[in-house]
Amino acid sequence: MSKPFTRRDFLQTSALGIAAVVLGLSFTKLDFSDKPYFNLKPIGRQFSLEDYYIWCSSPIWGEDGKVHLFYSRWKKEKGMGGWLNGSEICRAEADSPFDEFQHKQVILAPRGGEFWDATTCHNPLIKKVDDQYYLFFMGNSNGKTNTKRIGLATSRSLNGEWTRPDQPLLLPGEKGTWDDHCTTNPAFVKGNDGKYWLFYKSWNTEEYETQKGAVRGNRKYGLAKADSPMGPYIKVSENPVIDFSSLPNNAQLEDAFVWKQKGKFHMVARDMGFFNHEYGLHLTTKDGVHWTKPEIAYLNMLHYINETSPAKHLKRFGRLERPMILLSKDGETPQFLFGATQGGKFETSTTFVFEIVKTKS
């Protein structure tokens, strides 16, 4: 069933159109089509745990032909906010995305003490370069957002031991800059310039502390590059490469995943006010810096599935967050969309998997 074009959509379209003209934005054509970039067929809630919230489901094909899922989890008793002060990163596996995943091992747990990842390990992103596996992630040291830092663990095997350095991979900017609050939500790809690109989310601390409303601060994306996946990573600019802050409604995005396909780089991310707070966004670039206007990547969950409303504590029910793509085994074609969504039989959050039937040409 298509989502009807509501009065709110009309007003939002008008406001964004006016802003684009007045502010001279590059996003001058705004697409509110209900035909998103991904044509999706729901497979289902493929992974859930009775005593945990599950989030951040990053899949990869293993040499054994199975799908290995690197995910974050935290105890149910902590509630939805437990990701910030008690998350750990684990691995699950299944014979295929059509099968239910089974937990296999804890990969990274908070180290405590004075470590930069003392209180949480979250945001896993698994990648393979040559014969090495790279697990990008976020840790913090005080259970709050202002110590979130991107880190990197490495291993020769998906089920082997993982090595992580004592220092984070990417630090925030200096006080007063757009990215002085944290570094988080890593997205990684090898660029067409031979360097390794690390996209990261951040925002400004003063805005975050002084703004009012349900969502404080404006999340933007920066880009840092390195000659090796291990770094060191150098930020390409003092400015973000994706910035919606001049649009109405404190528009922003998060949870970016980037992949290369037919010479272009694609991003799928969670919308935070460009269209609404339930859709996904799709953007493309050739250089990592100049991005196309966002289009709808996918719709809200209730467009695809029919589930009864969950318990009242699951206030984000109906969104697919932390979208991740499982490409074909040759790395050329998006085949499955993984994400985290609230609900499920344990009234927490689970991994949900879609088959990508096709994409817009």
Short mmCIF file of C-alpha atoms in Angstrom, two decimals:
data_model
loop_
_atom_site.label_atom_id
_atom_site.label_comp_id
_atom_site.label_asym_id
_atom_site.label_seq_id
_atom_site.Cartn_x
_atom_site.Cartn_y
_atom_site.Cartn_z
CA MET A 1 0.00 0.00 0.00
CA SER A 2 1.39 3.40 -0.96
CA LYS A 3 1.74 6.11 1.63
CA PRO A 4 -0.83 8.87 0.86
CA PHE A 5 0.41 12.37 0.10
CA THR A 6 -0.72 14.27 3.16
CA ARG A 7 -1.16 17.97 3.94
CA ARG A 8 1.98 17.73 6.05
CA ASP A 9 3.91 16.42 3.02
CA PHE A 10 2.59 19.31 0.95
CA LEU A 11 3.63 21.88 3.52
CA GLN A 12 7.03 20.26 3.94
CA THR A 13 7.56 20.16 0.17
CA SER A 14 6.68 23.84 -0.07
CA ALA A 15 8.98 24.78 2.79
CA LEU A 16 11.90 22.82 1.35
CA GLY A 17 11.32 24.20 -2.12
CA ILE A 18 11.31 27.78 -0.82
CA ALA A 19 14.45 27.10 1.21
CA ALA A 20 16.21 25.70 -1.84
CA VAL A 21 15.45 28.83 -3.85
CA VAL A 22 16.24 31.33 -1.09
CA LEU A 23 19.36 29.64 0.22
CA GLY A 24 20.72 28.52 -3.13
CA LEU A 25 20.93 24.87 -2.11
CA SER A 26 21.98 22.14 -4.50
CA PHE A 27 18.88 20.14 -3.54
CA THR A 28 16.53 22.04 -5.88
CA LYS A 29 14.41 19.15 -7.08
CA LEU A 30 12.68 17.39 -4.23
CA ASP A 31 11.32 13.90 -4.77
CA PHE A 32 8.40 12.81 -2.62
CA SER A 33 7.60 9.84 -4.82
CA ASP A 34 6.38 6.72 -3.05
CA LYS A 35 8.58 4.66 -5.40
CA PRO A 36 11.82 4.43 -3.45
CA TYR A 37 15.25 3.56 -4.80
CA PHE A 38 15.06 0.03 -3.42
CA ASN A 39 12.25 -2.32 -4.44
CA LEU A 40 12.17 -4.53 -1.35
CA LYS A 41 10.68 -7.90 -0.48
CA PRO A 42 10.55 -8.48 3.28
CA ILE A 43 12.18 -11.68 4.54
CA GLY A 44 11.53 -11.02 8.21
CA ARG A 45 12.97 -10.65 11.68
CA GLN A 46 15.90 -12.97 11.11
CA PHE A 47 17.65 -12.50 14.43
CA SER A 48 16.37 -11.86 17.94
CA LEU A 49 17.54 -12.66 21.47
CA GLU A 50 15.25 -13.04 24.45
CA ASP A 51 17.22 -10.97 26.95
CA TYR A 52 18.73 -8.36 24.61
CA TYR A 53 18.12 -5.45 22.35
CA ILE A 54 19.84 -6.03 18.98
CA TRP A 55 21.10 -3.16 16.82
CA CYS A 56 23.67 -2.39 14.10
CA SER A 57 23.54 -5.54 11.94
CA SER A 58 26.54 -5.58 9.58
CA PRO A 59 26.62 -8.64 7.26
CA ILE A 60 29.46 -10.15 5.24
CA TRP A 61 29.87 -13.32 3.19
CA GLY A 62 32.34 -15.70 4.80
CA GLU A 63 34.81 -17.98 3.06
CA ASP A 64 32.60 -20.81 4.33
CA GLY A 65 29.72 -19.54 2.16
CA LYS A 66 27.71 -18.43 5.18
CA VAL A 67 26.57 -14.95 6.13
CA HIS A 68 28.35 -13.62 9.21
CA LEU A 69 26.52 -10.89 11.06
CA PHE A 70 28.38 -8.45 13.29
CA TYR A 71 25.85 -6.84 15.57
CA SER A 72 25.58 -4.88 18.79
CA ARG A 73 23.48 -5.92 21.76
CA TRP A 74 22.77 -4.83 25.32
CA LYS A 75 20.75 -6.20 28.21
CA LYS A 76 16.99 -5.80 27.97
CA GLU A 77 16.84 -4.52 31.53
CA LYS A 78 18.74 -1.38 30.44
CA GLY A 79 15.95 -0.30 28.09
CA MET A 80 16.40 1.23 24.65
CA GLY A 81 19.03 3.68 25.88
CA GLY A 82 21.38 0.91 26.97
CA TRP A 83 23.38 1.17 23.75
CA LEU A 84 25.15 4.20 25.17
CA ASN A 85 26.46 2.64 28.38
CA GLY A 86 26.47 -1.12 28.02
CA SER A 87 26.58 -2.35 24.42
CA GLU A 88 28.87 -5.10 23.17
CA ILE A 89 29.65 -6.30 19.65
CA CYS A 90 29.00 -9.92 18.73
CA ARG A 91 28.98 -12.26 15.75
CA ALA A 92 26.11 -14.44 14.51
CA GLU A 93 25.85 -16.56 11.39
CA ALA A 94 23.34 -18.19 9.05
CA ASP A 95 23.56 -20.30 5.93
CA SER A 96 21.88 -17.49 3.98
CA PRO A 97 19.90 -14.28 4.63
CA PHE A 98 16.74 -16.39 4.28
CA ASP A 99 17.69 -18.41 7.36
CA GLU A 100 17.53 -17.42 11.02
CA PHE A 101 20.83 -16.25 12.48
CA GLN A 102 22.43 -17.87 15.50
CA HIS A 103 24.67 -16.09 18.01
CA LYS A 104 28.24 -17.39 17.99
CA GLN A 105 30.56 -15.21 20.05
CA VAL A 106 31.21 -11.87 21.70
CA ILE A 107 33.78 -9.94 19.66
CA LEU A 108 34.31 -6.67 21.55
CA ALA A 109 33.10 -5.82 25.03
CA PRO A 110 33.60 -2.57 26.99
CA ARG A 111 37.07 -2.67 28.55
CA GLY A 112 36.40 -0.52 31.61
CA GLY A 113 39.04 1.47 33.42
CA GLU A 114 40.60 4.37 31.53
CA PHE A 115 40.17 2.94 28.05
CA TRP A 116 38.48 5.07 25.38
CA ASP A 117 35.92 2.25 24.89
CA ALA A 118 35.43 1.63 28.62
CA THR A 119 31.63 1.83 28.75
CA THR A 120 30.28 0.74 25.36
CA CYS A 121 31.18 -0.90 22.04
CA HIS A 122 28.68 -0.17 19.29
CA ASN A 123 28.18 0.64 15.57
CA PRO A 124 30.02 -2.39 14.08
CA LEU A 125 30.90 -2.23 10.38
CA ILE A 126 32.70 -5.28 8.99
CA LYS A 127 34.87 -5.01 5.86
CA LYS A 128 37.50 -7.15 4.16
CA VAL A 129 40.52 -5.70 2.36
CA ASP A 130 42.89 -8.21 0.79
CA ASP A 131 43.33 -10.99 3.38
CA GLN A 132 42.45 -8.90 6.45
CA TYR A 133 39.13 -8.21 8.15
CA TYR A 134 38.51 -4.73 9.51
CA LEU A 135 35.84 -4.10 12.13
CA PHE A 136 35.09 -0.39 12.47
CA PHE A 137 33.11 0.50 15.56
CA MET A 138 32.29 3.20 18.11
CA GLY A 139 33.27 3.20 21.76
CA ASN A 140 32.87 5.66 24.61
CA SER A 141 34.44 6.12 28.01
CA ASN A 142 31.77 7.78 30.18
CA GLY A 143 28.46 6.36 28.99
CA LYS A 144 27.64 9.64 27.21
CA THR A 145 27.70 10.95 23.66
CA ASN A 146 30.60 13.39 24.09
CA THR A 147 33.22 10.62 24.32
CA LYS A 148 32.01 8.59 21.34
CA ARG A 149 34.99 7.77 19.13
CA ILE A 150 35.45 5.59 16.06
CA GLY A 151 37.87 2.70 16.52
CA LEU A 152 39.14 -0.25 14.50
CA ALA A 153 39.71 -3.91 15.32
CA THR A 154 41.43 -6.36 12.97
CA SER A 155 41.58 -10.11 12.44
CA ARG A 156 42.70 -12.63 9.84
CA SER A 157 39.55 -14.64 10.43
CA LEU A 158 35.90 -13.81 10.99
CA ASN A 159 35.74 -16.17 13.96
CA GLY A 160 39.27 -15.61 15.21
CA GLU A 161 40.78 -13.31 17.77
CA TRP A 162 40.46 -9.59 17.21
CA THR A 163 43.13 -7.00 17.92
CA ARG A 164 42.13 -3.47 18.84
CA PRO A 165 44.47 -0.55 19.49
CA ASP A 166 44.57 1.42 22.71
CA GLN A 167 43.69 4.63 20.87
CA PRO A 168 40.66 5.51 18.74
CA LEU A 169 40.97 5.79 14.97
CA LEU A 170 39.42 9.23 14.48
CA LEU A 171 39.06 12.12 16.92
CA PRO A 172 36.55 15.00 16.95
CA GLY A 173 37.40 18.48 15.75
CA GLU A 174 38.59 21.29 17.99
CA LYS A 175 36.15 23.16 20.22
CA GLY A 176 33.69 25.25 18.22
CA THR A 177 33.93 23.23 15.02
CA TRP A 178 30.96 21.41 13.50
CA ASP A 179 32.40 18.03 14.60
CA ASP A 180 33.71 18.86 18.08
CA HIS A 181 31.26 16.56 19.91
CA CYS A 182 32.25 13.05 18.77
CA THR A 183 33.02 10.70 15.90
CA THR A 184 30.54 7.90 15.27
CA ASN A 185 28.57 5.90 12.64
CA PRO A 186 31.60 4.89 10.50
CA ALA A 187 31.11 4.19 6.79
CA PHE A 188 34.12 2.87 4.86
CA VAL A 189 34.96 2.33 1.20
CA LYS A 190 38.01 2.36 -1.07
CA GLY A 191 37.87 5.51 -3.16
CA ASN A 192 38.56 5.98 -6.86
CA ASP A 193 41.71 7.90 -5.90
CA GLY A 194 43.30 4.79 -4.40
CA LYS A 195 42.82 6.03 -0.85
CA TYR A 196 40.56 4.61 1.83
CA TRP A 197 37.58 6.80 2.69
CA LEU A 198 36.10 6.93 6.18
CA PHE A 199 32.84 8.82 6.53
CA TYR A 200 31.81 9.77 10.04
CA LYS A 201 28.90 11.44 11.78
CA SER A 202 29.27 14.27 14.27
CA TRP A 203 27.70 17.50 15.50
CA ASN A 204 28.50 20.65 17.44
CA THR A 205 28.50 20.49 21.25
CA GLU A 206 27.17 23.99 21.92
CA GLU A 207 24.20 23.43 19.60
CA TYR A 208 23.54 20.09 21.25
CA GLU A 209 23.59 21.56 24.75
CA THR A 210 21.55 24.71 24.07
CA GLN A 211 18.92 23.71 21.51
CA LYS A 212 15.38 22.77 22.50
CA GLY A 213 13.16 20.06 21.07
CA ALA A 214 13.04 16.31 20.66
CA VAL A 215 16.22 16.23 18.54
CA ARG A 216 19.02 18.56 19.65
CA GLY A 217 21.95 19.43 17.44
CA ASN A 218 22.29 18.83 13.72
CA ARG A 219 24.04 15.65 12.59
CA LYS A 220 26.31 16.00 9.58
CA TYR A 221 28.83 13.77 7.82
CA GLY A 222 32.53 14.38 7.34
CA LEU A 223 35.13 12.51 5.31
CA ALA A 224 38.65 11.47 6.24
CA LYS A 225 41.12 9.62 4.00
CA ALA A 226 44.11 7.33 4.51
CA ASP A 227 46.63 5.37 2.45
CA SER A 228 45.88 2.25 4.50
CA PRO A 229 42.67 0.97 6.10
CA MET A 230 44.56 1.21 9.40
CA GLY A 231 45.09 4.95 8.95
CA PRO A 232 46.17 7.51 9.89
CA TYR A 233 43.03 9.23 8.59
CA ILE A 234 43.20 12.89 7.59
CA LYS A 235 40.00 14.92 7.30
CA VAL A 236 39.61 16.30 3.78
CA SER A 237 38.03 19.58 4.90
CA GLU A 238 37.09 21.65 7.91
CA ASN A 239 33.52 21.44 6.62
CA PRO A 240 31.14 18.49 6.45
CA VAL A 241 30.49 16.82 3.09
CA ILE A 242 26.78 16.27 3.87
CA ASP A 243 24.94 19.08 5.64
CA PHE A 244 21.17 19.68 5.68
CA SER A 245 21.29 22.30 8.44
CA SER A 246 20.07 25.16 6.22
CA LEU A 247 16.81 23.31 5.53
CA PRO A 248 13.71 23.62 7.75
CA ASN A 249 12.76 21.26 10.57
CA ASN A 250 16.36 20.72 11.71
CA ALA A 251 16.77 18.25 8.83
CA GLN A 252 19.68 15.83 9.13
CA LEU A 253 20.65 12.19 8.58
CA GLU A 254 22.50 9.37 10.33
CA ASP A 255 23.42 5.69 10.06
CA ALA A 256 25.14 6.00 6.68
CA PHE A 257 26.36 2.96 4.73
CA VAL A 258 28.46 3.53 1.57
CA TRP A 259 29.25 1.18 -1.31
CA LYS A 260 30.72 1.44 -4.82
CA GLN A 261 28.75 0.31 -7.84
CA LYS A 262 29.48 0.92 -11.53
CA GLY A 263 31.90 3.74 -10.90
CA LYS A 264 29.72 5.68 -8.46
CA PHE A 265 29.52 5.68 -4.70
CA HIS A 266 26.13 5.18 -3.11
CA MET A 267 24.93 6.01 0.38
CA VAL A 268 21.89 4.71 2.22
CA ALA A 269 21.10 6.43 5.51
CA ARG A 270 18.27 7.03 7.97
CA ASP A 271 16.27 10.19 7.35
CA MET A 272 15.98 12.63 10.23
CA GLY A 273 13.70 15.32 8.85
CA PHE A 274 14.53 15.72 5.15
CA PHE A 275 11.32 13.86 4.32
CA ASN A 276 10.40 12.55 7.79
CA HIS A 277 11.93 10.36 10.51
CA GLU A 278 10.76 6.98 9.19
CA TYR A 279 12.22 6.72 5.68
CA GLY A 280 15.66 5.88 4.40
CA LEU A 281 17.65 8.21 2.12
CA HIS A 282 19.70 7.40 -0.97
CA LEU A 283 22.46 9.68 -2.32
CA THR A 284 25.33 9.23 -4.78
CA THR A 285 28.71 10.82 -5.41
CA LYS A 286 31.76 10.41 -7.62
CA ASP A 287 34.32 12.09 -5.39
CA GLY A 288 32.96 11.58 -1.85
CA VAL A 289 32.53 15.32 -1.36
CA HIS A 290 29.78 16.46 -3.74
CA TRP A 291 26.59 14.46 -3.24
CA THR A 292 23.31 14.34 -5.14
CA LYS A 293 20.10 15.47 -3.51
CA PRO A 294 18.57 12.73 -1.33
CA GLU A 295 15.82 10.53 -2.67
CA ILE A 296 13.73 8.03 -0.74
CA ALA A 297 15.66 4.77 -0.34
CA TYR A 298 12.96 2.83 1.50
CA LEU A 299 9.68 3.56 3.26
CA ASN A 300 8.54 3.05 6.85
CA MET A 301 8.35 -0.54 8.10
CA LEU A 302 4.55 -0.69 8.16
CA HIS A 303 4.55 -0.19 4.41
CA TYR A 304 6.17 -3.62 4.08
CA ILE A 305 4.89 -5.63 7.05
CA ASN A 306 1.73 -5.91 9.12
CA GLU A 307 2.51 -6.08 12.84
CA THR A 308 0.44 -5.11 15.82
CA SER A 309 1.61 -2.11 17.81
CA PRO A 310 4.15 -3.15 20.44
CA ALA A 311 4.47 -2.17 24.08
CA LYS A 312 4.51 1.56 24.82
CA HIS A 313 8.21 1.60 25.71
CA LEU A 314 9.06 0.95 22.02
CA LYS A 315 8.45 4.50 20.86
CA ARG A 316 10.50 4.15 17.66
CA PHE A 317 8.47 1.23 16.34
CA GLY A 318 7.98 1.41 12.58
CA ARG A 319 11.44 2.66 11.59
CA LEU A 320 14.25 0.71 9.96
CA GLU A 321 17.47 2.11 11.41
CA ARG A 322 21.18 1.35 10.85
CA PRO A 323 20.63 0.20 7.22
CA MET A 324 23.38 -2.08 5.87
CA ILE A 325 23.75 -3.63 2.43
CA LEU A 326 24.89 -7.20 1.72
CA LEU A 327 26.32 -7.14 -1.80
CA SER A 328 26.52 -10.16 -4.07
CA LYS A 329 29.53 -12.39 -3.46
CA ASP A 330 31.40 -10.68 -6.31
CA GLY A 331 30.81 -7.33 -4.58
CA GLU A 332 28.99 -5.82 -7.56
CA THR A 333 25.26 -5.79 -6.77
CA PRO A 334 23.18 -4.94 -3.67
CA GLN A 335 21.21 -8.07 -2.83
CA PHE A 336 19.91 -7.67 0.73
CA LEU A 337 19.09 -4.80 3.05
CA PHE A 338 19.72 -5.41 6.75
CA GLY A 339 18.53 -3.09 9.49
CA ALA A 340 17.51 -2.75 13.11
CA THR A 341 13.93 -2.19 14.13
CA GLN A 342 11.99 -2.24 17.37
CA GLY A 343 9.42 -4.93 18.11
CA GLY A 344 9.50 -8.69 17.85
CA LYS A 345 8.35 -11.42 20.19
CA PHE A 346 10.61 -10.28 23.03
CA GLU A 347 9.47 -6.62 22.83
CA THR A 348 12.99 -5.30 22.27
CA SER A 349 14.63 -4.77 18.86
CA THR A 350 15.74 -7.22 16.20
CA THR A 351 17.58 -7.60 12.92
CA PHE A 352 15.20 -7.31 9.97
CA VAL A 353 16.22 -8.46 6.48
CA PHE A 354 14.83 -7.50 3.06
CA GLU A 355 15.65 -8.96 -0.31
CA ILE A 356 16.47 -6.21 -2.79
CA VAL A 357 14.39 -7.16 -5.82
CA LYS A 358 15.75 -4.31 -7.93
CA THR A 359 16.93 -0.72 -7.74
CA LYS A 360 15.97 2.33 -9.75
CA SER A 361 17.89 2.57 -12.98
#
